[in-house]
Short mmCIF file of C-alpha atoms in Angstrom, two decimals:
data_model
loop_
_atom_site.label_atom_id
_atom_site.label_comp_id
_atom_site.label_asym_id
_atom_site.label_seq_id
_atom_site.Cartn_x
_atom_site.Cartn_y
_atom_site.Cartn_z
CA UNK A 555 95.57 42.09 -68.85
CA UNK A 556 92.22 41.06 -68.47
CA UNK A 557 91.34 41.37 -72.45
CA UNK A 558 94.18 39.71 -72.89
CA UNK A 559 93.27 36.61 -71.04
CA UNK A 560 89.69 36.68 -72.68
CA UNK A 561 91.08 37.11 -75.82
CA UNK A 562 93.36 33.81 -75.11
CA UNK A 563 90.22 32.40 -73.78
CA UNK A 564 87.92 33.59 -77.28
CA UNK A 565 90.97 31.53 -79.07
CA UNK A 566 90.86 28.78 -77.60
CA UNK A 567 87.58 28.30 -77.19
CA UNK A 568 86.61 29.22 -80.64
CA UNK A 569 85.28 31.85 -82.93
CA UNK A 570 82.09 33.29 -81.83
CA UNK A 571 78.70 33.71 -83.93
CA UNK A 572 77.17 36.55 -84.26
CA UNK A 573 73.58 36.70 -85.40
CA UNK A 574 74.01 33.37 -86.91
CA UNK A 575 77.33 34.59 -88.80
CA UNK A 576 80.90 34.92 -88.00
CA UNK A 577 82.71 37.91 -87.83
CA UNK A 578 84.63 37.44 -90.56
CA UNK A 579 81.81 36.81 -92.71
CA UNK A 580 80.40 39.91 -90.88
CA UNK A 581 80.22 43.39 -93.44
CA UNK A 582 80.73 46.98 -92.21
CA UNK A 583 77.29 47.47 -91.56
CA UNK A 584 76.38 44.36 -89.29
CA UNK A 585 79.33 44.97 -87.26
CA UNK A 586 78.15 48.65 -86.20
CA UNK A 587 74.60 47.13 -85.47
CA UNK A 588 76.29 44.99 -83.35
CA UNK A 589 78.71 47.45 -81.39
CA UNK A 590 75.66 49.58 -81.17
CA UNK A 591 73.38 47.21 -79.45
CA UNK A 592 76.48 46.33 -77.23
CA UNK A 593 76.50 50.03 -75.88
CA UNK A 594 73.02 50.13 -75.38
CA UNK A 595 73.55 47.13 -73.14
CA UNK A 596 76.36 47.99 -71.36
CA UNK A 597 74.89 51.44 -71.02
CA UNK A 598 71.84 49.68 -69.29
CA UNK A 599 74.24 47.54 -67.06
CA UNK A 600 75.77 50.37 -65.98
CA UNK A 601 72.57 51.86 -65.22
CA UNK A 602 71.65 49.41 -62.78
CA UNK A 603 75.00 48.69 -61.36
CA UNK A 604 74.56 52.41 -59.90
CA UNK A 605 71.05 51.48 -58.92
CA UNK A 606 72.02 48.38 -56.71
CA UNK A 607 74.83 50.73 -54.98
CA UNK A 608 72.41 53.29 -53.99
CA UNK A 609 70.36 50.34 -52.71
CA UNK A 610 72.78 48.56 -51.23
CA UNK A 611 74.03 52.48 -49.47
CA UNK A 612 70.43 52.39 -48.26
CA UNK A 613 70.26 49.12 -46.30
CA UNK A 614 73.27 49.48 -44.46
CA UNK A 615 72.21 52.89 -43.27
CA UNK A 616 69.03 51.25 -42.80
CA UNK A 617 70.67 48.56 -40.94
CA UNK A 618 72.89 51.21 -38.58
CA UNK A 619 69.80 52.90 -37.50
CA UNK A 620 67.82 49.60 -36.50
CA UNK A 621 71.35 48.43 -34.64
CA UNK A 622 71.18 51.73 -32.53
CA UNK A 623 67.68 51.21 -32.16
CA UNK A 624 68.02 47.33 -30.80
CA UNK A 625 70.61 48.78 -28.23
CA UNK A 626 68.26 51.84 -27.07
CA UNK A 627 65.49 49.02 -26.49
CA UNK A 628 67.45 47.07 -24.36
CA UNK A 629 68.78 49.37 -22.45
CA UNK A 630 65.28 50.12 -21.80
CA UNK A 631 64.67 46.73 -21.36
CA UNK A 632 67.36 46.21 -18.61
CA UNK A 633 65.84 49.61 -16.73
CA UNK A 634 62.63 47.89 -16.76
CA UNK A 635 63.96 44.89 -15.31
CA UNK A 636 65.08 45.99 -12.41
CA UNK A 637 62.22 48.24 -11.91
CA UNK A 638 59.89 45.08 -11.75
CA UNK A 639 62.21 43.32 -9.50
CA UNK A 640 61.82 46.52 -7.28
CA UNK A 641 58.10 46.57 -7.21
CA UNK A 642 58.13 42.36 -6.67
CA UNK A 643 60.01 42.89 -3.32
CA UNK A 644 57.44 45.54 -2.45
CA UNK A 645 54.62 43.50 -3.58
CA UNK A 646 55.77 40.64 -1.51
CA UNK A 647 56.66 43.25 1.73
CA UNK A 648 52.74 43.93 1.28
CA UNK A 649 51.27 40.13 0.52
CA UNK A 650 53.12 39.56 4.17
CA UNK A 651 51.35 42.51 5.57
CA UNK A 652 47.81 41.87 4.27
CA UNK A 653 48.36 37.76 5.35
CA UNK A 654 49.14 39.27 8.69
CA UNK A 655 45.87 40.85 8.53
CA UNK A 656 43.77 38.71 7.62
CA UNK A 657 45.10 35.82 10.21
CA UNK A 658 43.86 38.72 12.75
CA UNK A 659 40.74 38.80 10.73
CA UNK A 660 40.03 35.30 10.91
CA UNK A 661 41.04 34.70 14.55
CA UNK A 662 38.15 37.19 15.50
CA UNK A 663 35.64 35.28 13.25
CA UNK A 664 36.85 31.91 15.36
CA UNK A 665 36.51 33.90 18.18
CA UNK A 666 32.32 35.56 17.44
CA UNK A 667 31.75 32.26 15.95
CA UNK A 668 33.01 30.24 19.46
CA UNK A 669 30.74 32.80 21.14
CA UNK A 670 27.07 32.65 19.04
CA UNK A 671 28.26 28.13 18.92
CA UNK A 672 28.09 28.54 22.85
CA UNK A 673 25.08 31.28 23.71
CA UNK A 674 23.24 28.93 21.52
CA UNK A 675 23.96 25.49 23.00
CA UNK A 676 23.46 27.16 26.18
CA UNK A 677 19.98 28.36 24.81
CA UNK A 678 19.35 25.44 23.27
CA UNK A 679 20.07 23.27 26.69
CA UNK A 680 17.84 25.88 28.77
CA UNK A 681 14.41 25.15 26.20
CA UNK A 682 15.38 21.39 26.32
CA UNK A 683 15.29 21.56 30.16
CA UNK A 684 12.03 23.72 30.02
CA UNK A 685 10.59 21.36 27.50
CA UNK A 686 11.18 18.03 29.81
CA UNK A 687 9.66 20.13 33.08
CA UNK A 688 6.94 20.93 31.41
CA UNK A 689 6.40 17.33 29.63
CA UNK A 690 6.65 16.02 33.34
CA UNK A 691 3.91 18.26 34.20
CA UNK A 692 1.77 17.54 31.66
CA UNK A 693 1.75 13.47 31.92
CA UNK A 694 1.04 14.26 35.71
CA UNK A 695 -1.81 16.04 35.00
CA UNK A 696 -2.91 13.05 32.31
CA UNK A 697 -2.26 10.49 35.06
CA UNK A 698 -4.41 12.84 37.57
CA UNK A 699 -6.99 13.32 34.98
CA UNK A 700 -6.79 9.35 34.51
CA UNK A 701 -7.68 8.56 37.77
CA UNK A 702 -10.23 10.90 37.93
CA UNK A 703 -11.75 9.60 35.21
CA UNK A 704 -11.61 6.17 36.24
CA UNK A 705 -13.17 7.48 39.82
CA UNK A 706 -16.13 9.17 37.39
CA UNK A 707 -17.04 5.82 35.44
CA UNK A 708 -17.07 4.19 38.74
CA UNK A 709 -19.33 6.35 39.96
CA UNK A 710 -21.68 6.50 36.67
CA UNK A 711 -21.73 2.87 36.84
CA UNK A 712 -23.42 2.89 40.21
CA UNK A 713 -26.07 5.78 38.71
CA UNK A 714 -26.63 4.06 35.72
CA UNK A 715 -27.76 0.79 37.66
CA UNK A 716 -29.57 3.02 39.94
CA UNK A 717 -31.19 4.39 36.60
CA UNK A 718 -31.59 1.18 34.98
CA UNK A 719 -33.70 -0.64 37.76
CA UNK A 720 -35.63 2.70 37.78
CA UNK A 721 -36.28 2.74 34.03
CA UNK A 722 -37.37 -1.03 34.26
CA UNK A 723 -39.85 -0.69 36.66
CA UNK A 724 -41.44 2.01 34.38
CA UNK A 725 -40.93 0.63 31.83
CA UNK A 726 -43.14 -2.30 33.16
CA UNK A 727 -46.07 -0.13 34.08
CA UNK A 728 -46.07 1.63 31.25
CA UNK A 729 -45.69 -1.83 28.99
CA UNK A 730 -49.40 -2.59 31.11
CA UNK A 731 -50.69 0.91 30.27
CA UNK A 732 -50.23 0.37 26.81
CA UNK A 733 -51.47 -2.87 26.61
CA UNK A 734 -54.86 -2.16 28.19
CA UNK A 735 -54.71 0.46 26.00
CA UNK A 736 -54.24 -1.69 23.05
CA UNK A 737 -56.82 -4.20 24.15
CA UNK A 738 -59.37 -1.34 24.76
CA UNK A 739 -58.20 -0.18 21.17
CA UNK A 740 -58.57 -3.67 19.64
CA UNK A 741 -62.24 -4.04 21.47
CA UNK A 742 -63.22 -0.54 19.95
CA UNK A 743 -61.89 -1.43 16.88
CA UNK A 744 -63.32 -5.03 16.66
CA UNK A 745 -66.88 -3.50 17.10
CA UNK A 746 -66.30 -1.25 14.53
CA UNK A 747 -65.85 -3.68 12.64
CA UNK A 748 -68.51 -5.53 13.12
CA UNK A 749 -70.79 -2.84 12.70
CA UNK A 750 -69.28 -2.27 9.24
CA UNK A 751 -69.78 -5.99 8.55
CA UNK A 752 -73.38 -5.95 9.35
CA UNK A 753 -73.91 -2.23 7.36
CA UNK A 754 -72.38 -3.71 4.06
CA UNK A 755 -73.93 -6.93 4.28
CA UNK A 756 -77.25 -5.31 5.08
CA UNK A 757 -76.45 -3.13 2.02
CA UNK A 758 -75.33 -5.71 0.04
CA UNK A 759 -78.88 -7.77 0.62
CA UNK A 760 -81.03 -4.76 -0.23
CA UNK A 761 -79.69 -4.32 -3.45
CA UNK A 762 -79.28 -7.73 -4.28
CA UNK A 763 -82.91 -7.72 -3.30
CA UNK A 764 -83.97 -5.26 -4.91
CA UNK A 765 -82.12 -6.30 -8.49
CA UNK A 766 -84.44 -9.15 -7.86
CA UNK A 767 -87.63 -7.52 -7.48
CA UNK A 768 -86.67 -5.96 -10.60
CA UNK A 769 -85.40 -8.63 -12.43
CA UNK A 770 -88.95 -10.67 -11.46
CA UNK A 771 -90.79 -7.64 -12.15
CA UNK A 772 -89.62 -7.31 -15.74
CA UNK A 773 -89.91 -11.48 -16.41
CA UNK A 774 -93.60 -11.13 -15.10
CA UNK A 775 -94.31 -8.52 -17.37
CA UNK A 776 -92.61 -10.21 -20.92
CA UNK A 777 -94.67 -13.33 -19.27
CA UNK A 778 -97.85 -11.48 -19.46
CA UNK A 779 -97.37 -10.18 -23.07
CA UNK A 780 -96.34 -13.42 -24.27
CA UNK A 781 -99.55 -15.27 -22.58
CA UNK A 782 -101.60 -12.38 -24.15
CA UNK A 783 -100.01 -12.75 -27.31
CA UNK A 784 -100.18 -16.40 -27.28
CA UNK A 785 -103.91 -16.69 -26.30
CA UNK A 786 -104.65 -14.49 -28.96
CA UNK A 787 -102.87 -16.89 -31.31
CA UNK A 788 -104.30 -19.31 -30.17
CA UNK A 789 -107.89 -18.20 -29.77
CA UNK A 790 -107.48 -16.94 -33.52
CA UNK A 791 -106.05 -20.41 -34.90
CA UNK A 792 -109.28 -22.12 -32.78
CA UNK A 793 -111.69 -19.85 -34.80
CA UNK A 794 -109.73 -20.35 -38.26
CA UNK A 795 -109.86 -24.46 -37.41
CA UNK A 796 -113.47 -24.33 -36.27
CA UNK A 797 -114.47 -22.20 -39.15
CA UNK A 798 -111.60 -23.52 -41.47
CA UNK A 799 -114.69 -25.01 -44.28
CA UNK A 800 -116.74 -21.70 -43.87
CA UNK A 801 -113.60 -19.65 -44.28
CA UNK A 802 -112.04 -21.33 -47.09
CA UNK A 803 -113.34 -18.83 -49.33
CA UNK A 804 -112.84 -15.78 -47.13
CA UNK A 805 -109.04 -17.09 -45.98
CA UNK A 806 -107.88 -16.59 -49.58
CA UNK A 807 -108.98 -13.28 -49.63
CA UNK A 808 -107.67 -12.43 -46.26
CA UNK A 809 -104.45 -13.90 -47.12
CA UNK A 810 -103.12 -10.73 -47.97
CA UNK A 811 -104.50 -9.62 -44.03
CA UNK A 812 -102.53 -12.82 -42.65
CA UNK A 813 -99.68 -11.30 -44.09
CA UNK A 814 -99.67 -8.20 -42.89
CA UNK A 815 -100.40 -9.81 -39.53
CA UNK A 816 -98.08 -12.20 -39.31
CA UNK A 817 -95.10 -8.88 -40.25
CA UNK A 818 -96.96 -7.46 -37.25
CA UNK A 819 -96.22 -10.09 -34.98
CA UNK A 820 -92.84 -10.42 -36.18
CA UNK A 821 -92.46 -6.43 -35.60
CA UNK A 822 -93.93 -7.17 -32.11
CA UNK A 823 -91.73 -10.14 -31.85
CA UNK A 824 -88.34 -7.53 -32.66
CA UNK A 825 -89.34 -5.46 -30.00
CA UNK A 826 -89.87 -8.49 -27.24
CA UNK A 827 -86.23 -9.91 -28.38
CA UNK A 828 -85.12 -6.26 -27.28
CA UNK A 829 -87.13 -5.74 -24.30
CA UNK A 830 -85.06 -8.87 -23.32
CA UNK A 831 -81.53 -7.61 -24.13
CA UNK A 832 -82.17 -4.20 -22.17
CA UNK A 833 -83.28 -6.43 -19.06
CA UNK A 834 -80.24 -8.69 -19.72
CA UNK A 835 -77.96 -5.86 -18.93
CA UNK A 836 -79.05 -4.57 -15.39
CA UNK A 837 -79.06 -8.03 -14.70
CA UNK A 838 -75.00 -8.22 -15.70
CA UNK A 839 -74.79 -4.97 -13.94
CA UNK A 840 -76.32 -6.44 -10.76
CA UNK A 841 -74.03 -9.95 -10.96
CA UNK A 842 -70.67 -6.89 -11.70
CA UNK A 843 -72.26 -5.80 -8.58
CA UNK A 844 -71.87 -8.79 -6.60
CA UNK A 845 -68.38 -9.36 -7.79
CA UNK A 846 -67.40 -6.00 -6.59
CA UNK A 847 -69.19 -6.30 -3.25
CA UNK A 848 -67.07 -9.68 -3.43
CA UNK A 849 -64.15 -8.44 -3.64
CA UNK A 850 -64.18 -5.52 -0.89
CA UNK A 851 -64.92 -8.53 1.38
CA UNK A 852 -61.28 -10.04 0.32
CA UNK A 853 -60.11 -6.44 0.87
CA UNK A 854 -61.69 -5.84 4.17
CA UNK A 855 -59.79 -9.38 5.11
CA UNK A 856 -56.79 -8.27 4.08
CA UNK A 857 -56.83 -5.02 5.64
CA UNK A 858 -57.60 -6.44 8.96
CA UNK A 859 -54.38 -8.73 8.49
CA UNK A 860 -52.47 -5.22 8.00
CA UNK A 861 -53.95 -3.87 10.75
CA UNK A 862 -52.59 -6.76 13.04
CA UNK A 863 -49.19 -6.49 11.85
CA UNK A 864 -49.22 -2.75 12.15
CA UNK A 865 -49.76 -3.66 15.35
CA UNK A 866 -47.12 -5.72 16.11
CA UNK A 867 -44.93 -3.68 14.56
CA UNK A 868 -46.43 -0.71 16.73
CA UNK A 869 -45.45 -2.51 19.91
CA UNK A 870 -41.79 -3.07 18.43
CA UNK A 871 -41.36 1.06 17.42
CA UNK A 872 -42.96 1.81 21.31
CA UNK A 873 -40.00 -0.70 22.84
CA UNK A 874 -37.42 1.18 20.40
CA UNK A 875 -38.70 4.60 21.74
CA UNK A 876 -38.22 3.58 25.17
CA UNK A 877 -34.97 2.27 24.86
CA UNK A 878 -34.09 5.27 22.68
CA UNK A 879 -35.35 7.61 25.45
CA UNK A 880 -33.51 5.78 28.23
CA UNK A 881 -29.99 6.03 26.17
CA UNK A 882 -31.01 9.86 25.26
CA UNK A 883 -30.90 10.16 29.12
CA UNK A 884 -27.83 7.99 29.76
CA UNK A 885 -25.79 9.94 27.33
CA UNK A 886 -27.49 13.16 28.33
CA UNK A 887 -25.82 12.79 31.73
CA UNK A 888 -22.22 11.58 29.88
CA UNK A 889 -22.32 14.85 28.23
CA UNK A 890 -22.38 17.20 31.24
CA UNK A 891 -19.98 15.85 32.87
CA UNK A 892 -17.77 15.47 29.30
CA UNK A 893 -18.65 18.97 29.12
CA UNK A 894 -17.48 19.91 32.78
CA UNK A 895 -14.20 17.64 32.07
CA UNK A 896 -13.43 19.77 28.70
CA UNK A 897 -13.95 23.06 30.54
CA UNK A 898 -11.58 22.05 32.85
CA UNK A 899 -9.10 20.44 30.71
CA UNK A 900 -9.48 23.87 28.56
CA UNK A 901 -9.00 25.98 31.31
CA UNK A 902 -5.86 24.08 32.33
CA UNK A 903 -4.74 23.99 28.34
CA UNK A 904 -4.85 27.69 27.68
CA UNK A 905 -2.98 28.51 30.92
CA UNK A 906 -0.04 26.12 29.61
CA UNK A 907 -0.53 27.47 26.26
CA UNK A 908 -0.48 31.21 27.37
CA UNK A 909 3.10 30.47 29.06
CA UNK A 910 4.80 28.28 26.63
CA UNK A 911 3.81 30.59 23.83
CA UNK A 912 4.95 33.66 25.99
CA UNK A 913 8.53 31.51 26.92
CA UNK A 914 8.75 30.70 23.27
CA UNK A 915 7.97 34.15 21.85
CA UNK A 916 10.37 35.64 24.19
CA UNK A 917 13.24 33.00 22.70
CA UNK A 918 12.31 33.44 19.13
CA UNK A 919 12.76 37.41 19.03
CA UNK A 920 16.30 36.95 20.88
CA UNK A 921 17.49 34.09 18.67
CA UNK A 922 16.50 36.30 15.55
CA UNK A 923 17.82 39.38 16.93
CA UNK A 924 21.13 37.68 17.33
CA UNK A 925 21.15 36.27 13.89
CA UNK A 926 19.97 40.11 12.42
CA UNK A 927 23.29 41.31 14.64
CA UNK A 928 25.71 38.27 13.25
CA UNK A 929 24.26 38.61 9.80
CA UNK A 930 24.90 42.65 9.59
CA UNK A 931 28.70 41.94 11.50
CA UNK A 932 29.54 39.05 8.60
CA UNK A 933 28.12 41.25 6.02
CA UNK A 934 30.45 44.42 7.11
CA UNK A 935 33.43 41.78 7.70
CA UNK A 936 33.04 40.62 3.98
CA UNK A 937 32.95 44.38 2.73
CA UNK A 938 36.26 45.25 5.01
CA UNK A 939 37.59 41.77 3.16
CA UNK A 940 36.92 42.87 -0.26
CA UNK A 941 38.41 46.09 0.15
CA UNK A 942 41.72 44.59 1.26
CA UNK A 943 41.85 42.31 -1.53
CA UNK A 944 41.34 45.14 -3.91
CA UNK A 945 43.90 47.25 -2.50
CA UNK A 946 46.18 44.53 -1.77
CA UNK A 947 46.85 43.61 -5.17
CA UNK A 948 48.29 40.19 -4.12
CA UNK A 949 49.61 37.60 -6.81
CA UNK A 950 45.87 35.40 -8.49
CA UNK A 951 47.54 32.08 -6.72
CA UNK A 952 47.94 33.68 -3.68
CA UNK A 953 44.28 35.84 -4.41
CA UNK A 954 42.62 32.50 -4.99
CA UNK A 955 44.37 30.15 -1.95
CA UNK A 956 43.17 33.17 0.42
CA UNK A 957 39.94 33.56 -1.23
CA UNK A 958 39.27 29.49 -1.08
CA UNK A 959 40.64 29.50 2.84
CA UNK A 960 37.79 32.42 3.28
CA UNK A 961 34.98 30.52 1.59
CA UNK A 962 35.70 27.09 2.92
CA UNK A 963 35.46 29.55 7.02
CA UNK A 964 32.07 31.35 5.63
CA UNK A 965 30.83 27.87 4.28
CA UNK A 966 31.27 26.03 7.59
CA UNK A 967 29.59 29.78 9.69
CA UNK A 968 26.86 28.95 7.00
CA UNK A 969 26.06 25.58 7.46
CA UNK A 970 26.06 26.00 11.40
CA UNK A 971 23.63 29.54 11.06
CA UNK A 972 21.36 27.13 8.98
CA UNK A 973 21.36 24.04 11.51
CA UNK A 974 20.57 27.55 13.79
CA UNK A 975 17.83 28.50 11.43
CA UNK A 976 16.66 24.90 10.99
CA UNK A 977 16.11 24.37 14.81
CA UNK A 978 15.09 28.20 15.39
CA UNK A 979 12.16 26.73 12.31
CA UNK A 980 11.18 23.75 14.08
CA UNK A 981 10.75 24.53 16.91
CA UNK A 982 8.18 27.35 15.77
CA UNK A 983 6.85 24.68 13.60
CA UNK A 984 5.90 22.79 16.77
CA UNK A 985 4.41 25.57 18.47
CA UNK A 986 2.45 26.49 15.00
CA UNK A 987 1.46 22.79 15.08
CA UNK A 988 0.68 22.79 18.77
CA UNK A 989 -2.11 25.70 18.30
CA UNK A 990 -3.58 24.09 15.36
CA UNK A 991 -4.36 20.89 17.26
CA UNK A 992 -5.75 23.02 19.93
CA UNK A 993 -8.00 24.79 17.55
CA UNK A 994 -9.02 21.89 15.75
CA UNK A 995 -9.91 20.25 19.20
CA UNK A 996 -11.96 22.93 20.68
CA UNK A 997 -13.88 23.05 16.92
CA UNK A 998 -14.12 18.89 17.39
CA UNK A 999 -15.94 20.16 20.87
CA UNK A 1000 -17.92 22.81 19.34
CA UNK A 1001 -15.96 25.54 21.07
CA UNK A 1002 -16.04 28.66 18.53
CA UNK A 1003 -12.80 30.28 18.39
CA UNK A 1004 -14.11 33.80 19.62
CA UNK A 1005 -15.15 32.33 22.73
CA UNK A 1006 -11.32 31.54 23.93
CA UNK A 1007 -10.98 35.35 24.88
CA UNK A 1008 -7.89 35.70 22.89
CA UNK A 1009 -6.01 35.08 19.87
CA UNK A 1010 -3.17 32.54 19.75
CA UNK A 1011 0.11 34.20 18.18
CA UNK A 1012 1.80 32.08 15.50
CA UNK A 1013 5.50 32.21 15.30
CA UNK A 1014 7.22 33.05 11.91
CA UNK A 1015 11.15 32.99 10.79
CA UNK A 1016 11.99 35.76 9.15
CA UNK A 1017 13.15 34.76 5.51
CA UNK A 1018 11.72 31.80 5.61
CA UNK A 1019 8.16 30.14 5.34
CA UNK A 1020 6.65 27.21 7.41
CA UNK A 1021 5.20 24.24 6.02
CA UNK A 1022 1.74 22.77 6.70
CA UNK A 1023 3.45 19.27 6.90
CA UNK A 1024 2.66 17.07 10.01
CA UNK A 1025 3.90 17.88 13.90
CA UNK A 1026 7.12 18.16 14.03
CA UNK A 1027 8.68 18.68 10.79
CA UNK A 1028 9.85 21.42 8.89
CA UNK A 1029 11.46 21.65 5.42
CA UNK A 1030 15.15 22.10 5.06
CA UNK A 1031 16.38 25.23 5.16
CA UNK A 1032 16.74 27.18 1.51
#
């Protein structure tokens, strides 16, 4: 039936082409191409017709098994299910437990923690009380000490007039020692002076005197030659006029002689200009003299002005000394009795030292060995804690809410063991502070340290170091 309707169908739709030809037109040959290559195709249809089937075979079975497969899992899945809704309700049975435990937990850290806030309040109350007694004690002593001091200037006042009215009336016979000293000084002094005076002028005369003699000795003598000379010029120039018209002849002859006289005389005349230069300078050497002996007198006048204000200034340094001696003596006396007031004051400060260091010794080792005992109990508590969060296994929000509740309780126990530490710090700061004022007063009053007779113990925290900031303060806490 089915060709049939194609065939009806081929009809009406037409003839079909074949390679570009109809069938008709078609010979015996072309047509058996043709059929062949239709086997060959439908041959090759068929071929994978039978391949899809086995495919198609293979994904259904493939498709059963992953069905059974889905089923199995959830099964599986269901089992699970209600195995985790099992082990929820016991998880939550044991998050009620371990909250049960851990309110008891934190009821007995309330409880330690009510205990170490009131020991130390209660501790803290009894050194506050000690602190004000002995405060009290110590600004009676001051006001004591005051009045005694007050009683001691009273009674140096009344010495040191006593001393005063002494000192003056020695001070006035010694001011008339040393001025009949001074006058016997200036007396012996005056005549040595004079006796200088009339030694240098004496001196001064002889030479001058004597520069004279040789001054006049030396004119008298170039006096003589030139006299000589001269009266033998002239005496020669008499006989030359006198026989001038007997000697005409002879003078021409002799001029040549004249000659040779008259370079004589000049020769002679050479040496009598020189003779007068060498006696010109002793005589500049005598007026240097003068000038020199001159000019010591100016100095002698000036020293004797130095010596007067040397003097005066003498008189001035002896006052000074006096006055110097009489306040050496003044303070002198201040200084024993300073002296007995510091040995006193010492004696009284090491005694009050001595107990408030024992006191605050005796404080300091119970304050830290409570802390050492709270520190080991919180440091257990947090170990026993961890542990029953490990083996709790409790839901994170539930983990984390606890854990927060737990650090905000530690966090406040912190902060109030380091206002604790803080005070436990200053007030070993203080007492630090306290000793090294007292040493650096008794080195201010030249006490050496190895003479107190023992050593002053400094207080430490432990786990913490003390500042070198003023009295009274100490660094926060770290």
């Amino acid at each position: 039936m089915a060709p049939k309707k194609k065939g009806k169908k081929g009809k009406a739709k037409g003839i079909p082409v074949v390679d570009g030809l109809a069938p008709k037109n078609m010979t015996k040959e072309q047509v058996e191409e043709h059929v062949s290559r239709i086997r060959e195709e439908l041959d090759r249809e068929r071929e994978e017709r039978n391949y899809f089937q086995l495919e198609r075979d293979k994904i259904h079975t493939f498709w059963e098994i992953t069905r059974r497969q889905l089923e199995e899992k959830k099964a599986e899945l269901r089992n699970k299910d209600r195995e985790m809704e099992e082990a929820e309700e016991r998880h939550q049975v044991e998050i009620k437990v371990y909250k049960q435990k851990v309110k008891h937990l934190l009821y007995e850290h309330q409880n330690n923690l009510a205990e170490v806030k009131a020991e130390g309040t209660v501790v803290m109350k009894l050194a506050q009380k000690e602190h004000r007694t002995q405060e009290s004690t110590l600004r009676k002593d001051m006001r004591t000490l005051k009045v005694e001091l007050k009683e001691q200037e009273l009674a140096n006042e009344v010495v040191i007039k006593n001393l005063r009215l002494k000192h003056a009336e020695e001070l006035t016979k010694m001011r008339s020692d040393f001025e009949r000293q001074v006058r016997e000084i200036e007396a012996k002094y005056d005549k040595k002076m004079k006796m200088l005076r009339d030694e240098l002028d004496l001196r001064r005369k002889t030479e001058i005197h004597e520069v004279e003699e040789r001054k006049n000795g030396q004119i008298n003598l170039l006096m003589q030659r030139h006299e000589e000379a001269f009266t033998d010029i002239k005496n020669y120039y008499n006989d030359i006029t006198l026989n001038n018209l007997a000697l005409i002849s002879s003078l021409k002859e002799q001029v040549e002689d004249m000659r040779k006289k008259e370079k004589h005389l000049e020769r002679e005349m050479a040496e009598v200009s020189l003779q007068n230069r060498c006696l010109a300078d002793p005589l500049q050497k005598a007026r240097d003299e003068m000038n020199e002996m001159q000019r010591r007198l100016g100095n002698y006048e000036r020293d004797k002005q130095i010596l007067v204000s040397t003097k005066a200034r003498l008189k001035v340094t002896e006052k000074e000394l006096k006055d110097l001696q009489w306040e050496h003596e003044v303070l002198e006396q201040r200084f024993i009795k300073v002296q007995q007031e510091r040995d006193e004051l010492y004696k009284k400060f090491t005694a009050a030292i001595q107990e408030v260091q024992q006191k605050t010794g005796f404080k300091n080792l119970v304050l830290e060995r409570k802390l050492q005992a709270l520190n080991t109990a919180m440091e257990k508590r947090e170990v026993q804690f961890n542990e029953v969060l490990a083996a709790s296994n409790l839901d994170p929000a539930a983990l984390t809410l606890v854990s927060r509740k737990l650090e905000d309780v530690l966090e406040s126990k912190n902060t109030t063991i380091k206002d604790l530490q803080y005070e436990l710090a200053r007030v070993c700061k203080a007492h630090n502070d306290l000793l090294r004022t007292y040493e650096a007063k008794l080195l201010a009053f030249g006490i050496p340290l190895d003479n107190v007779g023992f050593k002053p113990l400094e207080t430490a925290v432990i786990g913490q170091a003390l500042g070198q900031g003023p009295a009274g303060l100490v660094g926060a806490p770290t």
